[in-house]
PDB file of C-alpha atoms and ligand atoms in Angstrom:
ATOM      1  CA  UNK A 258     -62.536 -35.990 -28.611  1.00 47.00           C
ATOM      2  CA  UNK A 259     -60.498 -38.936 -29.908  1.00 54.00           C
ATOM      3  CA  UNK A 260     -57.037 -38.189 -31.213  1.00 62.00           C
ATOM      4  CA  UNK A 261     -54.406 -40.190 -33.070  1.00 62.00           C
ATOM      5  CA  UNK A 262     -52.273 -42.324 -30.707  1.00 64.00           C
ATOM      6  CA  UNK A 263     -49.092 -43.976 -31.942  1.00 58.00           C
ATOM      7  CA  UNK A 264     -49.161 -47.250 -30.023  1.00 48.00           C
ATOM      8  CA  UNK A 265     -49.385 -50.034 -32.554  1.00 53.00           C
ATOM      9  CA  UNK A 266     -45.858 -50.610 -33.809  1.00 50.00           C
ATOM     10  CA  UNK A 267     -45.344 -53.874 -35.638  1.00 55.00           C
ATOM     11  CA  UNK A 268     -42.028 -55.725 -35.359  1.00 56.00           C
ATOM     12  CA  UNK A 269     -39.253 -53.828 -37.175  1.00 65.00           C
ATOM     13  CA  UNK A 270     -41.469 -50.826 -37.880  1.00 92.00           C
ATOM     14  CA  UNK A 271     -39.140 -47.994 -38.852  1.00 96.00           C
ATOM     15  CA  UNK A 272     -39.972 -44.777 -37.045  1.00 96.00           C
ATOM     16  CA  UNK A 273     -38.422 -41.327 -37.386  1.00 97.00           C
ATOM     17  CA  UNK A 274     -39.297 -39.119 -34.427  1.00 97.00           C
ATOM     18  CA  UNK A 275     -38.585 -35.395 -34.656  1.00 96.00           C
ATOM     19  CA  UNK A 276     -38.522 -33.490 -31.377  1.00 96.00           C
ATOM     20  CA  UNK A 277     -39.234 -29.798 -31.758  1.00 92.00           C
ATOM     21  CA  UNK A 278     -37.197 -27.299 -29.819  1.00 91.00           C
ATOM     22  CA  UNK A 279     -40.475 -25.945 -28.419  1.00 87.00           C
ATOM     23  CA  UNK A 280     -41.010 -29.058 -26.289  1.00 89.00           C
ATOM     24  CA  UNK A 281     -37.433 -30.099 -25.440  1.00 91.00           C
ATOM     25  CA  UNK A 282     -37.187 -28.008 -22.267  1.00 85.00           C
ATOM     26  CA  UNK A 283     -40.391 -29.514 -20.878  1.00 87.00           C
ATOM     27  CA  UNK A 284     -39.806 -33.101 -22.014  1.00 91.00           C
ATOM     28  CA  UNK A 285     -41.460 -35.361 -19.416  1.00 90.00           C
ATOM     29  CA  UNK A 286     -40.823 -38.986 -18.433  1.00 92.00           C
ATOM     30  CA  UNK A 287     -43.963 -39.907 -20.416  1.00 92.00           C
ATOM     31  CA  UNK A 288     -42.010 -39.486 -23.650  1.00 94.00           C
ATOM     32  CA  UNK A 289     -39.267 -41.882 -22.526  1.00 96.00           C
ATOM     33  CA  UNK A 290     -41.902 -44.432 -21.389  1.00 94.00           C
ATOM     34  CA  UNK A 291     -43.488 -44.235 -24.857  1.00 93.00           C
ATOM     35  CA  UNK A 292     -40.097 -44.805 -26.529  1.00 95.00           C
ATOM     36  CA  UNK A 293     -39.491 -47.837 -24.296  1.00 95.00           C
ATOM     37  CA  UNK A 294     -42.887 -49.289 -25.282  1.00 93.00           C
ATOM     38  CA  UNK A 295     -42.170 -48.766 -28.970  1.00 94.00           C
ATOM     39  CA  UNK A 296     -38.728 -50.380 -28.672  1.00 94.00           C
ATOM     40  CA  UNK A 297     -40.116 -53.307 -26.674  1.00 93.00           C
ATOM     41  CA  UNK A 298     -42.612 -53.871 -29.508  1.00 92.00           C
ATOM     42  CA  UNK A 299     -39.724 -54.121 -31.977  1.00 92.00           C
ATOM     43  CA  UNK A 300     -39.680 -50.655 -33.539  1.00 95.00           C
ATOM     44  CA  UNK A 301     -36.469 -49.283 -35.036  1.00 97.00           C
ATOM     45  CA  UNK A 302     -36.164 -45.611 -34.117  1.00 98.00           C
ATOM     46  CA  UNK A 303     -34.175 -42.604 -35.317  1.00 98.00           C
ATOM     47  CA  UNK A 304     -34.602 -39.364 -33.340  1.00 98.00           C
ATOM     48  CA  UNK A 305     -33.961 -35.952 -34.914  1.00 98.00           C
ATOM     49  CA  UNK A 306     -34.122 -32.777 -32.846  1.00 98.00           C
ATOM     50  CA  UNK A 307     -34.359 -29.050 -33.390  1.00 95.00           C
ATOM     51  CA  UNK A 308     -33.694 -26.376 -30.810  1.00 96.00           C
ATOM     52  CA  UNK A 309     -35.123 -23.073 -32.042  1.00 95.00           C
ATOM     53  CA  UNK A 310     -35.855 -21.548 -28.586  1.00 95.00           C
ATOM     54  CA  UNK A 311     -32.406 -22.542 -27.194  1.00 97.00           C
ATOM     55  CA  UNK A 312     -30.730 -21.013 -30.274  1.00 98.00           C
ATOM     56  CA  UNK A 313     -32.798 -17.817 -29.875  1.00 97.00           C
ATOM     57  CA  UNK A 314     -31.735 -17.541 -26.228  1.00 97.00           C
ATOM     58  CA  UNK A 315     -28.035 -18.094 -27.026  1.00 98.00           C
ATOM     59  CA  UNK A 316     -28.150 -15.529 -29.866  1.00 98.00           C
ATOM     60  CA  UNK A 317     -29.904 -13.013 -27.586  1.00 98.00           C
ATOM     61  CA  UNK A 318     -27.230 -13.419 -24.899  1.00 98.00           C
ATOM     62  CA  UNK A 319     -24.584 -12.546 -27.505  1.00 97.00           C
ATOM     63  CA  UNK A 320     -26.716  -9.733 -28.980  1.00 97.00           C
ATOM     64  CA  UNK A 321     -26.784 -11.372 -32.435  1.00 97.00           C
ATOM     65  CA  UNK A 322     -29.965 -10.681 -34.401  1.00 96.00           C
ATOM     66  CA  UNK A 323     -31.341 -13.196 -36.893  1.00 96.00           C
ATOM     67  CA  UNK A 324     -34.596 -13.383 -38.824  1.00 94.00           C
ATOM     68  CA  UNK A 325     -36.432 -16.072 -40.750  1.00 91.00           C
ATOM     69  CA  UNK A 326     -37.293 -16.153 -44.424  1.00 86.00           C
ATOM     70  CA  UNK A 327     -39.847 -18.780 -45.534  1.00 80.00           C
ATOM     71  CA  UNK A 328     -39.582 -20.364 -42.075  1.00 81.00           C
ATOM     72  CA  UNK A 329     -35.786 -20.764 -42.439  1.00 90.00           C
ATOM     73  CA  UNK A 330     -33.330 -18.909 -40.200  1.00 95.00           C
ATOM     74  CA  UNK A 331     -31.038 -16.661 -42.250  1.00 97.00           C
ATOM     75  CA  UNK A 332     -27.743 -17.697 -40.645  1.00 98.00           C
ATOM     76  CA  UNK A 333     -24.711 -15.397 -40.966  1.00 97.00           C
ATOM     77  CA  UNK A 334     -21.112 -16.157 -39.943  1.00 97.00           C
ATOM     78  CA  UNK A 335     -21.660 -14.969 -36.340  1.00 97.00           C
ATOM     79  CA  UNK A 336     -24.881 -16.954 -36.007  1.00 98.00           C
ATOM     80  CA  UNK A 337     -23.640 -20.300 -37.409  1.00 98.00           C
ATOM     81  CA  UNK A 338     -21.128 -20.804 -34.594  1.00 97.00           C
ATOM     82  CA  UNK A 339     -23.873 -20.148 -32.018  1.00 98.00           C
ATOM     83  CA  UNK A 340     -26.326 -22.465 -33.819  1.00 98.00           C
ATOM     84  CA  UNK A 341     -23.806 -25.342 -34.022  1.00 98.00           C
ATOM     85  CA  UNK A 342     -22.556 -24.707 -30.469  1.00 98.00           C
ATOM     86  CA  UNK A 343     -26.103 -24.799 -29.096  1.00 98.00           C
ATOM     87  CA  UNK A 344     -27.390 -27.799 -31.055  1.00 98.00           C
ATOM     88  CA  UNK A 345     -24.235 -29.964 -30.925  1.00 98.00           C
ATOM     89  CA  UNK A 346     -22.825 -28.743 -27.613  1.00 98.00           C
ATOM     90  CA  UNK A 347     -25.931 -28.344 -25.467  1.00 97.00           C
ATOM     91  CA  UNK A 348     -29.217 -29.680 -26.869  1.00 98.00           C
ATOM     92  CA  UNK A 349     -27.903 -32.937 -28.385  1.00 98.00           C
ATOM     93  CA  UNK A 350     -26.002 -34.126 -25.260  1.00 98.00           C
ATOM     94  CA  UNK A 351     -28.978 -33.107 -23.061  1.00 97.00           C
ATOM     95  CA  UNK A 352     -31.421 -35.272 -25.053  1.00 97.00           C
ATOM     96  CA  UNK A 353     -28.979 -38.155 -25.585  1.00 98.00           C
ATOM     97  CA  UNK A 354     -28.149 -38.117 -21.871  1.00 97.00           C
ATOM     98  CA  UNK A 355     -31.807 -38.233 -20.849  1.00 96.00           C
ATOM     99  CA  UNK A 356     -32.424 -41.215 -23.146  1.00 98.00           C
ATOM    100  CA  UNK A 357     -29.419 -43.116 -21.761  1.00 98.00           C
ATOM    101  CA  UNK A 358     -30.356 -42.346 -18.156  1.00 97.00           C
ATOM    102  CA  UNK A 359     -33.899 -43.552 -18.889  1.00 97.00           C
ATOM    103  CA  UNK A 360     -32.344 -46.903 -19.900  1.00 97.00           C
ATOM    104  CA  UNK A 361     -32.675 -46.324 -23.667  1.00 98.00           C
ATOM    105  CA  UNK A 362     -29.246 -46.725 -25.361  1.00 98.00           C
ATOM    106  CA  UNK A 363     -28.685 -43.634 -27.506  1.00 98.00           C
ATOM    107  CA  UNK A 364     -25.791 -42.049 -29.367  1.00 98.00           C
ATOM    108  CA  UNK A 365     -25.623 -38.381 -30.348  1.00 98.00           C
ATOM    109  CA  UNK A 366     -24.686 -37.454 -33.927  1.00 98.00           C
ATOM    110  CA  UNK A 367     -24.502 -34.425 -36.178  1.00 97.00           C
ATOM    111  CA  UNK A 368     -24.027 -34.191 -39.951  1.00 97.00           C
ATOM    112  CA  UNK A 369     -20.228 -34.473 -39.757  1.00 97.00           C
ATOM    113  CA  UNK A 370     -20.251 -37.730 -37.728  1.00 97.00           C
ATOM    114  CA  UNK A 371     -19.760 -40.629 -40.119  1.00 97.00           C
ATOM    115  CA  UNK A 372     -20.545 -38.154 -42.934  1.00 97.00           C
ATOM    116  CA  UNK A 373     -24.162 -38.509 -41.802  1.00 98.00           C
ATOM    117  CA  UNK A 374     -25.633 -35.448 -43.559  1.00 98.00           C
ATOM    118  CA  UNK A 375     -23.669 -34.168 -46.536  1.00 98.00           C
ATOM    119  CA  UNK A 376     -24.994 -30.886 -47.861  1.00 98.00           C
ATOM    120  CA  UNK A 377     -24.387 -27.934 -50.145  1.00 98.00           C
ATOM    121  CA  UNK A 378     -25.440 -24.331 -49.506  1.00 98.00           C
ATOM    122  CA  UNK A 379     -29.202 -23.889 -49.978  1.00 97.00           C
ATOM    123  CA  UNK A 380     -28.727 -20.367 -51.396  1.00 97.00           C
ATOM    124  CA  UNK A 381     -25.772 -18.586 -49.799  1.00 97.00           C
ATOM    125  CA  UNK A 382     -26.819 -15.075 -50.907  1.00 97.00           C
ATOM    126  CA  UNK A 383     -30.298 -15.418 -49.401  1.00 96.00           C
ATOM    127  CA  UNK A 384     -29.810 -17.705 -46.382  1.00 97.00           C
ATOM    128  CA  UNK A 385     -26.073 -17.657 -45.556  1.00 98.00           C
ATOM    129  CA  UNK A 386     -24.833 -20.788 -43.730  1.00 98.00           C
ATOM    130  CA  UNK A 387     -27.927 -22.929 -44.388  1.00 98.00           C
ATOM    131  CA  UNK A 388     -27.675 -26.390 -45.907  1.00 98.00           C
ATOM    132  CA  UNK A 389     -29.484 -28.258 -48.652  1.00 98.00           C
ATOM    133  CA  UNK A 390     -29.234 -32.017 -48.014  1.00 98.00           C
ATOM    134  CA  UNK A 391     -27.387 -33.937 -50.746  1.00 98.00           C
ATOM    135  CA  UNK A 392     -26.983 -37.328 -49.071  1.00 98.00           C
ATOM    136  CA  UNK A 393     -27.570 -39.185 -45.816  1.00 98.00           C
ATOM    137  CA  UNK A 394     -25.449 -42.078 -44.533  1.00 98.00           C
ATOM    138  CA  UNK A 395     -28.330 -44.495 -43.986  1.00 98.00           C
ATOM    139  CA  UNK A 396     -25.895 -47.396 -43.481  1.00 98.00           C
ATOM    140  CA  UNK A 397     -24.607 -45.732 -40.283  1.00 98.00           C
ATOM    141  CA  UNK A 398     -28.175 -45.386 -38.945  1.00 98.00           C
ATOM    142  CA  UNK A 399     -28.877 -49.040 -39.781  1.00 97.00           C
ATOM    143  CA  UNK A 400     -25.662 -50.291 -38.151  1.00 98.00           C
ATOM    144  CA  UNK A 401     -26.646 -48.506 -34.936  1.00 98.00           C
ATOM    145  CA  UNK A 402     -30.075 -50.210 -35.012  1.00 97.00           C
ATOM    146  CA  UNK A 403     -28.289 -53.588 -35.179  1.00 96.00           C
ATOM    147  CA  UNK A 404     -26.519 -52.904 -31.862  1.00 97.00           C
ATOM    148  CA  UNK A 405     -29.760 -51.509 -30.408  1.00 96.00           C
ATOM    149  CA  UNK A 406     -28.691 -47.846 -30.221  1.00 98.00           C
ATOM    150  CA  UNK A 407     -31.033 -44.983 -31.093  1.00 98.00           C
ATOM    151  CA  UNK A 408     -29.236 -42.368 -33.215  1.00 98.00           C
ATOM    152  CA  UNK A 409     -30.042 -38.865 -31.904  1.00 98.00           C
ATOM    153  CA  UNK A 410     -29.407 -36.469 -34.785  1.00 98.00           C
ATOM    154  CA  UNK A 411     -28.787 -32.729 -34.427  1.00 98.00           C
ATOM    155  CA  UNK A 412     -29.988 -30.824 -37.508  1.00 98.00           C
ATOM    156  CA  UNK A 413     -26.540 -29.671 -38.653  1.00 98.00           C
ATOM    157  CA  UNK A 414     -25.142 -30.785 -41.994  1.00 98.00           C
ATOM    158  CA  UNK A 415     -21.577 -30.575 -43.340  1.00 98.00           C
ATOM    159  CA  UNK A 416     -20.271 -29.645 -46.775  1.00 98.00           C
ATOM    160  CA  UNK A 417     -17.762 -31.875 -48.524  1.00 97.00           C
ATOM    161  CA  UNK A 418     -14.939 -29.600 -47.278  1.00 96.00           C
ATOM    162  CA  UNK A 419     -16.186 -29.637 -43.685  1.00 96.00           C
ATOM    163  CA  UNK A 420     -18.194 -26.420 -43.270  1.00 98.00           C
ATOM    164  CA  UNK A 421     -21.084 -26.870 -40.811  1.00 98.00           C
ATOM    165  CA  UNK A 422     -24.455 -25.663 -42.146  1.00 98.00           C
ATOM    166  CA  UNK A 423     -27.757 -25.058 -40.345  1.00 98.00           C
ATOM    167  CA  UNK A 424     -30.800 -27.084 -41.521  1.00 97.00           C
ATOM    168  CA  UNK A 425     -34.388 -26.944 -40.266  1.00 93.00           C
ATOM    169  CA  UNK A 426     -35.114 -29.918 -37.977  1.00 94.00           C
ATOM    170  CA  UNK A 427     -38.369 -30.868 -39.740  1.00 91.00           C
ATOM    171  CA  UNK A 428     -36.453 -30.973 -43.058  1.00 92.00           C
ATOM    172  CA  UNK A 429     -33.730 -33.269 -41.663  1.00 95.00           C
ATOM    173  CA  UNK A 430     -36.368 -35.601 -40.172  1.00 95.00           C
ATOM    174  CA  UNK A 431     -38.360 -35.718 -43.433  1.00 93.00           C
ATOM    175  CA  UNK A 432     -35.253 -36.431 -45.543  1.00 94.00           C
ATOM    176  CA  UNK A 433     -34.052 -39.185 -43.190  1.00 96.00           C
ATOM    177  CA  UNK A 434     -37.551 -40.724 -43.184  1.00 96.00           C
ATOM    178  CA  UNK A 435     -37.633 -40.720 -46.989  1.00 94.00           C
ATOM    179  CA  UNK A 436     -34.082 -42.038 -47.489  1.00 96.00           C
ATOM    180  CA  UNK A 437     -34.430 -44.731 -44.804  1.00 96.00           C
ATOM    181  CA  UNK A 438     -37.866 -45.788 -46.083  1.00 95.00           C
ATOM    182  CA  UNK A 439     -39.516 -45.167 -42.705  1.00 96.00           C
ATOM    183  CA  UNK A 440     -42.998 -46.530 -42.027  1.00 95.00           C
ATOM    184  CA  UNK A 441     -43.925 -43.521 -39.932  1.00 95.00           C
ATOM    185  CA  UNK A 442     -42.775 -39.981 -39.197  1.00 96.00           C
ATOM    186  CA  UNK A 443     -43.798 -38.449 -35.883  1.00 95.00           C
ATOM    187  CA  UNK A 444     -43.384 -34.695 -35.546  1.00 95.00           C
ATOM    188  CA  UNK A 445     -43.425 -34.135 -31.761  1.00 95.00           C
ATOM    189  CA  UNK A 446     -44.217 -30.605 -30.673  1.00 92.00           C
ATOM    190  CA  UNK A 447     -45.532 -28.631 -27.682  1.00 91.00           C
ATOM    191  CA  UNK A 448     -49.193 -29.056 -28.569  1.00 91.00           C
ATOM    192  CA  UNK A 449     -51.249 -32.265 -28.863  1.00 90.00           C
ATOM    193  CA  UNK A 450     -51.637 -32.199 -32.624  1.00 93.00           C
ATOM    194  CA  UNK A 451     -53.239 -29.602 -34.838  1.00 96.00           C
ATOM    195  CA  UNK A 452     -56.053 -27.666 -33.198  1.00 96.00           C
ATOM    196  CA  UNK A 453     -59.144 -26.107 -34.710  1.00 96.00           C
ATOM    197  CA  UNK A 454     -61.083 -23.804 -32.390  1.00 94.00           C
ATOM    198  CA  UNK A 455     -59.125 -25.191 -29.384  1.00 93.00           C
ATOM    199  CA  UNK A 456     -59.967 -28.857 -30.153  1.00 94.00           C
ATOM    200  CA  UNK A 457     -57.313 -31.282 -31.447  1.00 95.00           C
ATOM    201  CA  UNK A 458     -58.415 -32.784 -34.759  1.00 95.00           C
ATOM    202  CA  UNK A 459     -57.901 -36.511 -35.249  1.00 94.00           C
ATOM    203  CA  UNK A 460     -57.256 -36.401 -38.991  1.00 95.00           C
ATOM    204  CA  UNK A 461     -56.362 -33.521 -41.262  1.00 95.00           C
ATOM    205  CA  UNK A 462     -56.647 -33.420 -45.047  1.00 95.00           C
ATOM    206  CA  UNK A 463     -54.433 -31.326 -47.382  1.00 94.00           C
ATOM    207  CA  UNK A 464     -57.578 -29.372 -48.367  1.00 94.00           C
ATOM    208  CA  UNK A 465     -58.266 -28.460 -44.703  1.00 95.00           C
ATOM    209  CA  UNK A 466     -54.611 -27.500 -44.288  1.00 95.00           C
ATOM    210  CA  UNK A 467     -54.809 -25.029 -47.187  1.00 94.00           C
ATOM    211  CA  UNK A 468     -58.078 -23.561 -45.895  1.00 96.00           C
ATOM    212  CA  UNK A 469     -56.929 -23.257 -42.284  1.00 96.00           C
ATOM    213  CA  UNK A 470     -53.662 -21.590 -43.248  1.00 93.00           C
ATOM    214  CA  UNK A 471     -55.698 -19.043 -45.250  1.00 94.00           C
ATOM    215  CA  UNK A 472     -58.137 -18.510 -42.356  1.00 96.00           C
ATOM    216  CA  UNK A 473     -55.289 -18.176 -39.828  1.00 94.00           C
ATOM    217  CA  UNK A 474     -56.313 -21.275 -37.845  1.00 96.00           C
ATOM    218  CA  UNK A 475     -52.910 -22.800 -38.688  1.00 94.00           C
ATOM    219  CA  UNK A 476     -50.120 -20.245 -38.248  1.00 91.00           C
ATOM    220  CA  UNK A 477     -46.454 -19.715 -37.333  1.00 84.00           C
ATOM    221  CA  UNK A 478     -44.271 -22.792 -36.788  1.00 81.00           C
ATOM    222  CA  UNK A 479     -47.210 -25.113 -37.536  1.00 89.00           C
ATOM    223  CA  UNK A 480     -47.269 -24.040 -41.203  1.00 86.00           C
ATOM    224  CA  UNK A 481     -43.902 -25.603 -42.239  1.00 80.00           C
ATOM    225  CA  UNK A 482     -44.777 -28.647 -40.133  1.00 89.00           C
ATOM    226  CA  UNK A 483     -48.087 -29.444 -41.881  1.00 92.00           C
ATOM    227  CA  UNK A 484     -46.556 -28.652 -45.273  1.00 88.00           C
ATOM    228  CA  UNK A 485     -43.595 -31.007 -44.584  1.00 87.00           C
ATOM    229  CA  UNK A 486     -46.082 -33.677 -43.463  1.00 93.00           C
ATOM    230  CA  UNK A 487     -48.051 -33.507 -46.731  1.00 93.00           C
ATOM    231  CA  UNK A 488     -44.835 -33.558 -48.794  1.00 89.00           C
ATOM    232  CA  UNK A 489     -43.639 -36.683 -46.960  1.00 92.00           C
ATOM    233  CA  UNK A 490     -46.943 -38.462 -47.552  1.00 93.00           C
ATOM    234  CA  UNK A 491     -46.800 -37.541 -51.239  1.00 92.00           C
ATOM    235  CA  UNK A 492     -43.232 -38.875 -51.435  1.00 91.00           C
ATOM    236  CA  UNK A 493     -44.211 -42.243 -50.006  1.00 90.00           C
ATOM    237  CA  UNK A 494     -44.015 -42.207 -46.189  1.00 93.00           C
ATOM    238  CA  UNK A 495     -47.164 -44.187 -45.236  1.00 92.00           C
ATOM    239  CA  UNK A 496     -47.964 -42.298 -42.004  1.00 93.00           C
ATOM    240  CA  UNK A 497     -47.144 -38.808 -40.746  1.00 95.00           C
ATOM    241  CA  UNK A 498     -48.495 -37.567 -37.431  1.00 96.00           C
ATOM    242  CA  UNK A 499     -48.130 -34.367 -35.434  1.00 96.00           C
ATOM    243  CA  UNK A 500     -48.176 -35.258 -31.748  1.00 94.00           C
ATOM    244  CA  UNK A 501     -47.249 -34.188 -28.204  1.00 92.00           C
ATOM    245  CA  UNK A 502     -44.768 -36.001 -25.951  1.00 90.00           C
ATOM    246  CA  UNK A 503     -47.398 -38.643 -25.085  1.00 90.00           C
ATOM    247  CA  UNK A 504     -47.386 -39.306 -28.872  1.00 91.00           C
ATOM    248  CA  UNK A 505     -51.032 -38.214 -29.115  1.00 92.00           C
ATOM    249  CA  UNK A 506     -52.315 -35.811 -31.722  1.00 94.00           C
ATOM    250  CA  UNK A 507     -53.263 -35.485 -35.366  1.00 95.00           C
ATOM    251  CA  UNK A 508     -52.837 -37.889 -38.253  1.00 95.00           C
ATOM    252  CA  UNK A 509     -52.114 -36.035 -41.514  1.00 94.00           C
ATOM    253  CA  UNK A 510     -53.782 -37.543 -44.584  1.00 91.00           C
ATOM    254  CA  UNK A 511     -52.313 -37.643 -48.079  1.00 81.00           C
ATOM    255  CA  UNK A 512     -53.943 -36.071 -51.129  1.00 73.00           C
ATOM    256  CA  UNK A 513     -56.773 -38.191 -52.570  1.00 65.00           C
ATOM    257  CA  UNK A 514     -55.846 -39.526 -55.989  1.00 58.00           C
ATOM    258  CA  UNK A 515     -58.832 -39.331 -58.372  1.00 56.00           C
ATOM    259  CA  UNK A 516     -58.975 -42.222 -60.848  1.00 50.00           C
TER     260      UNK A 516
HETATM  261  N1  LIG B 131     -53.734 -25.008 -35.538  1.00 64.63           N
HETATM  262  C1  LIG B 131     -52.703 -25.112 -34.678  1.00 64.63           C
HETATM  263  N2  LIG B 131     -52.700 -26.113 -33.775  1.00 64.63           N
HETATM  264  C2  LIG B 131     -51.683 -26.242 -32.891  1.00 64.63           C
HETATM  265  N3  LIG B 131     -50.627 -25.398 -32.817  1.00 64.63           N
HETATM  266  C3  LIG B 131     -50.569 -24.379 -33.696  1.00 64.63           C
HETATM  267  C4  LIG B 131     -51.600 -24.210 -34.664  1.00 64.63           C
HETATM  268  N4  LIG B 131     -51.274 -23.127 -35.422  1.00 64.63           N
HETATM  269  C5  LIG B 131     -50.133 -22.663 -34.941  1.00 64.63           C
HETATM  270  N5  LIG B 131     -49.679 -23.378 -33.896  1.00 64.63           N
HETATM  271  C6  LIG B 131     -48.461 -23.078 -33.162  1.00 64.63           C
HETATM  272  O1  LIG B 131     -47.415 -23.916 -33.641  1.00 64.63           O
HETATM  273  C7  LIG B 131     -46.549 -24.189 -32.542  1.00 64.63           C
HETATM  274  C8  LIG B 131     -45.636 -25.374 -32.886  1.00 64.63           C
HETATM  275  O2  LIG B 131     -44.676 -24.945 -33.845  1.00 64.63           O
HETATM  276  P1  LIG B 131     -43.139 -24.657 -33.385  1.00 64.63           P
HETATM  277  O3  LIG B 131     -43.157 -23.769 -32.180  1.00 64.63           O
HETATM  278  O4  LIG B 131     -42.361 -24.225 -34.565  1.00 64.63           O
HETATM  279  O5  LIG B 131     -42.750 -26.118 -32.956  1.00 64.63           O
HETATM  280  P2  LIG B 131     -41.387 -26.929 -32.829  1.00 64.63           P
HETATM  281  O6  LIG B 131     -40.382 -26.052 -32.114  1.00 64.63           O
HETATM  282  O7  LIG B 131     -41.864 -28.078 -31.990  1.00 64.63           O
HETATM  283  O8  LIG B 131     -40.927 -27.354 -34.182  1.00 64.63           O
HETATM  284  C9  LIG B 131     -47.510 -24.381 -31.391  1.00 64.63           C
HETATM  285  O9  LIG B 131     -46.908 -24.194 -30.149  1.00 64.63           O
HETATM  286  C10 LIG B 131     -48.576 -23.307 -31.668  1.00 64.63           C
HETATM  287  O10 LIG B 131     -48.231 -22.091 -31.035  1.00 64.63           O
HETATM  288  C1  LIG B 132     -32.285 -23.355 -40.996  1.00 64.63           C
HETATM  289  C2  LIG B 132     -33.104 -23.312 -39.739  1.00 64.63           C
HETATM  290  O1  LIG B 132     -34.115 -22.619 -39.684  1.00 64.63           O
HETATM  291  N1  LIG B 132     -32.672 -24.071 -38.718  1.00 64.63           N
HETATM  292  C3  LIG B 132     -33.315 -24.124 -37.443  1.00 64.63           C
HETATM  293  C4  LIG B 132     -32.745 -25.329 -36.696  1.00 64.63           C
HETATM  294  C5  LIG B 132     -33.432 -25.622 -35.379  1.00 64.63           C
HETATM  295  C6  LIG B 132     -34.864 -26.113 -35.531  1.00 64.63           C
HETATM  296  O2  LIG B 132     -35.327 -26.537 -36.582  1.00 64.63           O
HETATM  297  O3  LIG B 132     -35.555 -26.078 -34.353  1.00 64.63           O
HETATM  298  P1  LIG B 132     -37.123 -26.334 -34.105  1.00 64.63           P
HETATM  299  O4  LIG B 132     -37.342 -27.795 -34.133  1.00 64.63           O
HETATM  300  O5  LIG B 132     -37.334 -25.773 -32.734  1.00 64.63           O
HETATM  301  O6  LIG B 132     -37.951 -25.615 -35.145  1.00 64.63           O
HETATM  302  C7  LIG B 132     -33.034 -22.834 -36.620  1.00 64.63           C
HETATM  303  O7  LIG B 132     -31.986 -22.223 -36.779  1.00 64.63           O
HETATM  304  O8  LIG B 132     -33.900 -22.501 -35.787  1.00 64.63           O
END
């Protein structure tokens, strides 16, 4: 079975790579080799990461219960300090450190750094401390590209008065890709692409996505991922792919426009 493989970057291709929390703990050297190849070929890269499993573990240790609504973690006052502590204090330095030690210059950021992700509350009554992105400091991301640093962005935004808010990692990656005008968005997860009956599919249409969600062949955390992918394509990102840490997987196709 052939699968999508992201290996043909052109000079100055702008890539946003989102690393899912599901695969961060088992991130192999293969991923860092792939990043080196992309950089050597001239790609400009922004990395965004999640950290769902690490957050779940930290909340469990403190006996704080949370639940999700529409794939979004309802984040109360107790939970937000654990979410920010885990993403900014543990996951972000772990990933940034591994990149630097692999010889890939990287700098860790969250929404407050350089006013990177300014947000308002998504819907405080329903979701608590969850952010809706209002603006992204693209200039900061571009300045870092000029000095050859990869920005490594934790999915935490900040309100205008400095309150940290939790944002889904796929959402942050999609918004950065759209604002920056990225050529490609790679959603890296713990499975090589989207599977149908155990086989990775090379290309996936929006029609198949709808059908497979209904049939249960796409479920759980893959649902917001494929939906975000289609939305990005519709908003103008030329390529969106769901891949594993070898950057192999499934290319998501946009909706066909009938003329
Ligand atoms: N059709 C599918 N193909 C592949 N994975 C799927 C599919 N449907 C559901 N999944 C699940 O989605 C998971 C990835 O989503 P999630 O755990 O939220 O990832 P991440 O933490 O990387 O954002 C996979 O590990 C798998 O269990
Ligand atoms: C608001 C919201 O749901 N935030 C997510 C942020 C982490 C994330 O997105 O992690 P993954 O990449 O592992 O999915 C959360 O609290 O889990």
